[in-house]
Coordinates of C-alpha atoms and ligand atoms in Angstrom, one line a residue:
M1 CA 117.0 -70.2 76.0
A2 CA 117.6 -66.2 76.1
G3 CA 120.8 -63.6 77.4
I4 CA 120.8 -60.6 79.2
Y5 CA 123.1 -58.0 78.5
I6 CA 124.3 -55.1 81.0
H7 CA 125.9 -52.0 79.7
V8 CA 127.8 -50.3 81.9
P9 CA 128.6 -47.1 80.9
F10 CA 131.6 -45.9 82.7
C11 CA 135.3 -45.6 82.2
K12 CA 138.0 -44.2 84.2
R13 CA 139.5 -41.8 81.4
R14 CA 138.1 -42.6 77.7
C15 CA 140.6 -44.3 74.9
R16 CA 141.5 -42.3 72.0
Y17 CA 139.7 -44.3 69.4
C18 CA 136.5 -45.4 71.1
D19 CA 132.7 -44.0 69.9
F20 CA 131.1 -46.4 72.2
Y21 CA 128.9 -45.0 74.7
S22 CA 130.5 -44.5 78.0
T23 CA 130.9 -41.7 80.8
T24 CA 133.7 -40.6 83.3
M25 CA 130.8 -39.6 85.9
E26 CA 131.5 -42.6 88.3
E27 CA 129.6 -40.5 91.2
L28 CA 126.3 -42.0 89.5
R29 CA 127.3 -45.7 89.8
A30 CA 125.0 -46.5 92.6
P31 CA 121.8 -44.7 91.0
Y32 CA 122.8 -46.2 87.7
V33 CA 122.7 -49.5 89.3
H34 CA 119.4 -49.0 90.9
A35 CA 117.9 -48.2 87.7
V36 CA 119.5 -51.4 85.9
C37 CA 117.5 -53.1 89.0
D38 CA 114.2 -51.4 87.7
E39 CA 114.8 -51.9 84.4
L40 CA 115.8 -55.9 84.6
V41 CA 112.5 -56.1 86.8
Q42 CA 110.1 -54.0 84.5
R43 CA 111.2 -55.8 81.6
K44 CA 111.1 -59.2 82.6
A45 CA 107.9 -59.9 79.9
F46 CA 110.8 -59.2 77.2
L47 CA 111.7 -62.6 77.1
N48 CA 108.7 -64.3 77.3
N49 CA 109.8 -66.6 79.8
E50 CA 112.2 -68.2 77.9
P51 CA 115.2 -69.4 80.5
V52 CA 118.6 -67.3 80.8
E53 CA 121.7 -69.0 79.7
T54 CA 123.9 -66.2 79.5
L55 CA 124.5 -62.8 81.4
Y56 CA 127.2 -60.4 80.2
F57 CA 128.2 -57.5 81.9
G58 CA 129.7 -54.8 78.7
G59 CA 130.8 -51.3 78.5
G60 CA 132.2 -49.1 78.9
T61 CA 134.3 -50.7 81.9
P62 CA 132.3 -53.2 84.3
S63 CA 135.3 -53.6 86.1
R64 CA 134.8 -49.9 87.4
L65 CA 131.7 -51.7 89.7
Q66 CA 132.4 -52.6 92.9
P67 CA 131.5 -56.2 93.9
A68 CA 128.3 -54.7 96.3
F69 CA 127.1 -53.3 93.1
F70 CA 127.4 -56.9 91.2
E71 CA 125.8 -58.1 94.1
E72 CA 122.6 -55.9 93.5
I73 CA 122.5 -56.5 90.2
F74 CA 123.2 -60.5 90.6
S75 CA 120.3 -60.6 93.3
T76 CA 117.8 -58.8 91.1
I77 CA 118.2 -61.5 88.4
K78 CA 117.9 -63.9 90.5
D79 CA 114.6 -63.1 92.2
T80 CA 113.1 -62.4 88.2
F81 CA 114.6 -64.4 86.1
G82 CA 116.1 -67.3 88.0
T83 CA 119.7 -68.2 88.2
E84 CA 119.5 -71.9 87.7
K85 CA 120.3 -72.0 83.8
I86 CA 123.0 -69.7 83.4
R87 CA 126.0 -71.4 81.9
E88 CA 128.2 -68.2 81.0
L89 CA 128.6 -65.2 83.1
T90 CA 130.9 -62.8 81.4
I91 CA 132.4 -59.5 83.2
E92 CA 134.5 -57.5 80.8
A93 CA 137.3 -55.7 82.8
N94 CA 140.5 -53.5 82.2
P95 CA 143.9 -54.5 83.5
D96 CA 144.7 -52.0 85.9
D97 CA 141.2 -52.5 87.8
I98 CA 141.6 -56.1 88.3
S99 CA 143.0 -56.9 92.0
E100 CA 142.9 -60.0 94.3
K101 CA 139.9 -59.0 96.6
W102 CA 137.9 -57.4 93.6
V103 CA 137.9 -60.8 91.9
Q104 CA 137.5 -62.7 95.1
E105 CA 134.6 -60.5 96.6
I106 CA 132.8 -60.9 93.1
Q107 CA 133.0 -64.6 92.9
E108 CA 131.8 -64.7 96.5
A109 CA 129.1 -63.0 95.3
W110 CA 127.9 -64.5 92.5
E111 CA 128.4 -67.5 94.8
R112 CA 125.6 -66.2 97.1
Q113 CA 123.3 -65.5 94.3
S114 CA 123.8 -67.8 92.2
S115 CA 122.0 -71.1 91.6
S116 CA 124.0 -72.4 88.9
A117 CA 127.5 -73.9 89.4
C118 CA 128.5 -71.7 86.2
P119 CA 132.2 -70.1 86.8
I120 CA 133.0 -66.5 86.0
R121 CA 134.4 -65.3 82.8
F122 CA 136.9 -62.3 82.2
S123 CA 137.2 -60.6 79.1
M124 CA 140.1 -58.3 79.1
G125 CA 140.7 -55.4 77.1
I126 CA 144.8 -55.8 76.6
Q127 CA 144.6 -54.7 72.9
T128 CA 148.6 -54.5 72.4
F129 CA 151.3 -55.5 74.6
D130 CA 153.5 -52.1 73.3
D131 CA 153.5 -49.6 76.0
N132 CA 154.0 -46.6 73.6
L133 CA 151.1 -47.9 71.5
L134 CA 149.1 -48.3 74.7
T135 CA 149.9 -44.9 75.6
L136 CA 149.2 -43.6 72.0
I137 CA 145.9 -45.2 71.7
G138 CA 144.9 -43.9 75.5
R139 CA 144.7 -47.1 76.8
R140 CA 145.4 -46.4 80.8
H141 CA 147.2 -49.9 81.6
T142 CA 150.7 -51.3 80.6
A143 CA 152.0 -54.5 79.1
L144 CA 153.1 -55.7 82.6
Q145 CA 149.7 -54.8 84.2
A146 CA 147.9 -57.0 81.7
K147 CA 150.2 -60.0 82.4
Q148 CA 149.4 -59.6 86.0
A149 CA 145.8 -59.0 85.9
V150 CA 145.6 -62.6 83.8
E151 CA 148.1 -64.2 86.8
T152 CA 145.5 -62.5 89.6
L153 CA 142.5 -64.2 87.7
R154 CA 144.4 -67.5 87.4
K155 CA 145.4 -67.1 91.1
A156 CA 141.9 -66.9 92.1
G157 CA 140.9 -69.7 89.9
I158 CA 139.5 -68.2 86.7
S159 CA 140.5 -70.1 83.8
E160 CA 137.8 -68.6 81.2
I161 CA 139.7 -65.6 80.4
S162 CA 139.4 -63.9 77.0
T163 CA 141.8 -61.3 75.7
D164 CA 141.0 -58.6 73.2
L165 CA 143.8 -57.5 70.6
M166 CA 143.8 -54.8 68.3
Y167 CA 146.3 -54.2 65.2
G168 CA 146.5 -52.1 62.3
L169 CA 147.8 -49.3 65.1
P170 CA 149.2 -46.6 63.9
D171 CA 152.7 -47.3 62.6
E172 CA 152.6 -50.6 63.9
T173 CA 155.4 -52.9 62.5
E174 CA 155.1 -56.7 61.7
E175 CA 157.8 -57.2 64.5
I176 CA 155.6 -55.2 67.2
W177 CA 152.4 -57.4 66.0
E178 CA 154.3 -60.5 66.2
S179 CA 155.5 -59.7 69.7
D180 CA 151.8 -59.4 70.5
L181 CA 150.8 -62.3 69.2
E182 CA 153.6 -64.2 71.1
Q183 CA 153.0 -62.6 74.2
A184 CA 148.9 -63.2 74.1
L185 CA 149.5 -66.9 73.6
S186 CA 152.2 -67.0 76.2
L187 CA 149.6 -66.1 78.5
G188 CA 147.4 -69.5 77.7
V189 CA 144.1 -68.1 77.7
P190 CA 141.3 -70.2 75.8
H191 CA 139.9 -67.3 73.9
I192 CA 141.2 -64.7 71.7
S193 CA 139.3 -61.7 70.1
A194 CA 141.5 -59.6 67.5
Y195 CA 140.2 -56.6 65.9
H196 CA 141.8 -54.0 63.4
L197 CA 141.6 -50.6 64.8
S198 CA 139.2 -48.4 62.9
Y199 CA 139.1 -44.5 63.0
E200 CA 135.7 -43.6 64.2
K201 CA 134.8 -40.5 63.2
S202 CA 135.1 -37.3 65.8
T203 CA 137.5 -39.7 68.2
P204 CA 140.6 -38.0 69.1
L205 CA 142.6 -40.7 67.3
W206 CA 140.4 -39.8 63.9
R207 CA 141.3 -36.3 64.6
M208 CA 145.2 -37.1 64.9
L209 CA 144.8 -38.7 61.4
Q210 CA 143.0 -35.9 59.8
Q211 CA 145.8 -33.4 61.4
G212 CA 148.7 -35.7 59.8
N213 CA 150.0 -36.5 63.1
I214 CA 149.9 -40.0 62.7
R215 CA 149.9 -42.4 59.7
E216 CA 147.3 -45.3 58.9
V217 CA 148.7 -48.6 58.2
E218 CA 148.8 -49.8 55.0
E219 CA 146.0 -51.9 53.4
E220 CA 148.7 -54.7 52.4
K221 CA 150.0 -54.7 56.1
S222 CA 146.4 -55.0 57.3
I223 CA 146.1 -58.2 55.3
L224 CA 149.2 -59.4 56.4
F225 CA 148.4 -58.6 59.9
F226 CA 145.2 -60.6 59.6
Q227 CA 147.0 -63.5 58.0
M228 CA 149.5 -63.4 60.7
L229 CA 147.0 -63.8 63.2
R230 CA 145.3 -66.7 61.6
Q231 CA 148.6 -68.7 61.2
K232 CA 149.6 -68.1 64.8
L233 CA 146.4 -68.9 66.3
L234 CA 145.3 -71.7 63.9
S235 CA 149.0 -73.5 64.6
N236 CA 148.5 -73.0 68.2
G237 CA 145.4 -75.3 68.4
Y238 CA 142.7 -72.2 68.2
E239 CA 139.4 -72.4 66.1
H240 CA 138.8 -69.4 64.2
Y241 CA 134.9 -69.8 64.9
E242 CA 134.1 -66.1 64.1
I243 CA 135.9 -63.1 61.7
S244 CA 137.3 -61.7 64.7
N245 CA 136.8 -64.3 67.7
F246 CA 139.2 -67.4 68.1
A247 CA 139.2 -70.2 70.8
L248 CA 140.6 -73.1 72.0
P249 CA 138.1 -76.3 71.0
G250 CA 135.2 -76.1 73.9
H251 CA 135.8 -72.6 74.9
Q252 CA 133.9 -70.5 72.0
A253 CA 131.9 -67.8 73.8
I254 CA 128.0 -68.8 74.1
H255 CA 126.6 -65.2 74.9
N256 CA 128.2 -63.7 71.7
S257 CA 127.5 -66.6 69.5
H258 CA 123.6 -66.2 70.4
Y259 CA 124.0 -63.2 68.7
W260 CA 124.8 -64.8 65.5
S261 CA 122.0 -67.5 66.0
N262 CA 119.0 -65.1 66.4
V263 CA 118.4 -66.1 70.4
P264 CA 116.8 -63.5 71.8
Y265 CA 118.4 -61.0 74.7
L266 CA 117.4 -58.4 76.6
G267 CA 119.9 -55.5 77.1
I268 CA 119.8 -53.5 80.1
G269 CA 121.3 -49.8 80.5
P270 CA 121.7 -46.8 78.8
G271 CA 122.5 -47.9 75.2
A272 CA 121.8 -51.5 75.2
H273 CA 120.2 -53.1 72.4
S274 CA 117.6 -55.9 73.0
F275 CA 116.1 -58.7 70.4
D276 CA 113.4 -60.9 70.7
G277 CA 113.4 -62.7 67.6
T278 CA 111.5 -60.2 65.6
K279 CA 111.8 -57.0 66.7
R280 CA 115.4 -54.4 68.0
E281 CA 115.1 -51.8 70.8
W282 CA 117.7 -50.0 71.9
N283 CA 117.9 -47.1 74.9
E284 CA 119.5 -44.0 74.2
G285 CA 123.2 -43.6 75.3
D286 CA 122.3 -41.2 78.3
L287 CA 122.9 -41.5 81.4
R288 CA 121.5 -38.8 83.0
K289 CA 118.1 -39.5 81.2
Y290 CA 118.5 -43.2 82.2
I291 CA 118.3 -42.9 85.8
S292 CA 115.8 -40.6 85.9
I293 CA 113.5 -43.0 84.4
K294 CA 110.5 -44.5 86.6
D295 CA 108.9 -46.8 84.5
F296 CA 110.5 -48.7 81.6
V297 CA 107.3 -49.8 80.6
T298 CA 105.5 -47.0 79.4
Y299 CA 108.7 -45.6 77.6
D300 CA 108.4 -47.6 75.1
N301 CA 108.8 -45.6 71.8
S302 CA 109.9 -42.2 73.3
S303 CA 112.7 -40.2 72.8
F304 CA 114.6 -42.3 75.1
H305 CA 113.3 -45.5 74.3
H306 CA 113.3 -46.9 70.2
I307 CA 111.6 -50.1 68.7
E308 CA 111.7 -51.3 65.1
V309 CA 110.0 -54.4 63.7
S310 CA 112.2 -55.3 61.1
S311 CA 110.8 -56.2 57.3
L312 CA 111.4 -59.9 56.4
S313 CA 113.9 -58.6 53.9
E314 CA 115.8 -56.6 56.9
R315 CA 115.8 -60.2 59.0
Y316 CA 117.3 -61.5 55.6
D317 CA 120.0 -59.3 55.5
E318 CA 120.8 -59.4 59.1
Y319 CA 121.0 -63.0 58.9
I320 CA 123.2 -62.7 56.3
M321 CA 125.2 -60.4 58.0
T322 CA 125.6 -62.6 61.5
H323 CA 126.0 -65.8 60.0
L324 CA 128.3 -65.0 57.5
R325 CA 131.0 -63.9 59.7
T326 CA 131.1 -67.4 61.5
A327 CA 132.9 -70.5 60.5
K328 CA 129.6 -72.4 60.0
G329 CA 128.6 -69.8 57.6
V330 CA 124.9 -69.5 56.0
S331 CA 123.1 -72.6 55.5
L332 CA 121.2 -72.9 52.4
H333 CA 118.5 -75.0 53.9
E334 CA 118.0 -72.7 56.5
T335 CA 117.6 -69.8 54.6
E336 CA 115.0 -71.7 52.6
H337 CA 113.0 -72.6 55.7
L338 CA 113.3 -68.7 57.3
F339 CA 112.9 -66.6 54.1
G340 CA 111.3 -68.9 51.2
N341 CA 112.9 -70.8 48.1
A342 CA 112.9 -67.7 46.0
R343 CA 115.0 -66.0 48.7
K344 CA 117.4 -69.1 48.7
D345 CA 117.4 -69.3 45.1
Y346 CA 118.4 -65.3 45.0
L347 CA 121.4 -65.9 47.8
L348 CA 122.9 -69.1 45.2
K349 CA 122.6 -66.5 42.4
M350 CA 124.6 -63.4 44.0
A351 CA 127.1 -66.3 45.8
Q352 CA 128.1 -67.7 42.4
P353 CA 130.8 -64.9 41.2
H354 CA 132.2 -64.8 45.1
I355 CA 132.0 -69.1 44.7
A356 CA 133.7 -68.8 41.1
D357 CA 136.5 -66.3 42.5
N358 CA 137.0 -68.6 45.4
R359 CA 135.8 -66.0 48.1
L360 CA 133.2 -68.6 49.4
T361 CA 132.8 -72.0 49.3
L362 CA 129.8 -74.2 49.0
T363 CA 130.3 -77.2 51.5
D364 CA 128.6 -80.6 50.8
D365 CA 126.2 -80.1 53.5
G366 CA 125.0 -76.8 51.5
R367 CA 126.4 -74.1 53.7
L368 CA 128.3 -71.1 52.2
V369 CA 131.2 -70.3 54.3
L370 CA 134.1 -67.5 53.6
T371 CA 137.2 -68.4 52.5
E372 CA 140.8 -67.1 53.6
K373 CA 140.8 -64.9 50.8
G374 CA 136.9 -63.8 51.4
I375 CA 137.3 -63.3 55.3
L376 CA 139.5 -60.2 53.8
V377 CA 136.7 -58.7 51.9
S378 CA 134.2 -60.0 54.0
D379 CA 131.8 -56.7 54.1
G380 CA 131.7 -56.1 50.3
I381 CA 130.8 -59.9 50.2
I382 CA 128.4 -59.5 52.4
V383 CA 126.5 -56.4 50.9
D384 CA 126.5 -58.1 47.3
L385 CA 124.1 -60.9 49.2
F386 CA 121.9 -58.6 50.6
A387 CA 118.0 -58.6 49.7
D388 CA 117.7 -56.2 46.4
E389 CA 114.7 -54.6 47.7
Ligands
SF4_1 S1 137.7 -48.9 74.7 FE1 136.7 -49.3 76.5 S2 137.6 -48.2 78.0 FE2 138.2 -47.5 76.3 S3 136.8 -46.0 76.4 FE3 136.0 -47.2 75.4 S4 134.5 -48.5 76.4 FE4 136.1 -47.3 77.8

């Protein structure tokens, strides 16, 4: 099995905290889509005939693409890889792009081009329901628009909806975060992702922080916010299946879960990453260069397309980093199978202080899993477990 990720690099306006690759040059949408179709066809061999099970449109803002562009991409995927095995199609969207007509036309396009009965799943960037904070971080929607967008999706028969929330925003109070959680829960969506704001260097929000125009929330507050998040969602029936992801039973995101289980994926578009089980490849984030490429095979290892074959130690580090973030944790048995007995013993040795201090648990079936205390300091634990060479 395999996945396809398509990076849609357009944003109507840049949010103040974001350092993802995207551009406001929306006049380049048509040549971009043609290049995406060319890349899909020319890089078919990358997936080694593995059946494609998941398709993910991320961004940027995929909802800036008109339905006809989606249909062109769906049709190319159908002709190149087949759509019979696809069991999850996700489209990231901004609330103010969602209209009844747009959703309906995309559904019709997918029905025409898909041979699977897989419904479309939408992942919506809401971040907060506080209009002042939305304005401060540069989002272009309001809380009301976010709620209306979920309503519009529901009316169109879409039930697989995920919402992204963000906490630790400048001067955010417990009351604001509690209200965000309540309002997210009241939407009744089956999947919620929640991320702590991070001030990425050189973003406008980072500059505002440097200039003293905004204040970062204190660490104790960040911890409290995370505890509130977990408590609220768990008590409402959500499973905390990955550090930043919660889902009602049966609604975990398949595509993203595959990133944590070494399933191969082909990343298409400027800034997209691919993985075939042993090597990583990625395109530079440069839309103009991307649409000028004629041959997506001979661009290998050029200044635009990079290939990196990881060493066994690097693959072990990555395995630890991705698996420890999940509720299933790291299996000692699988570690031994993939990286050898000595590496498994090393892992267990390095995990001991964290087990003793209740940051990690060793389960009866031999898995190292983060405790609630461990989740709060997960980055440090992951680094401690990394290979020593
Ligand atoms: S957060 Fe999303 S919508 Fe905002 S600039 Fe970044 S990619 Fe675009």
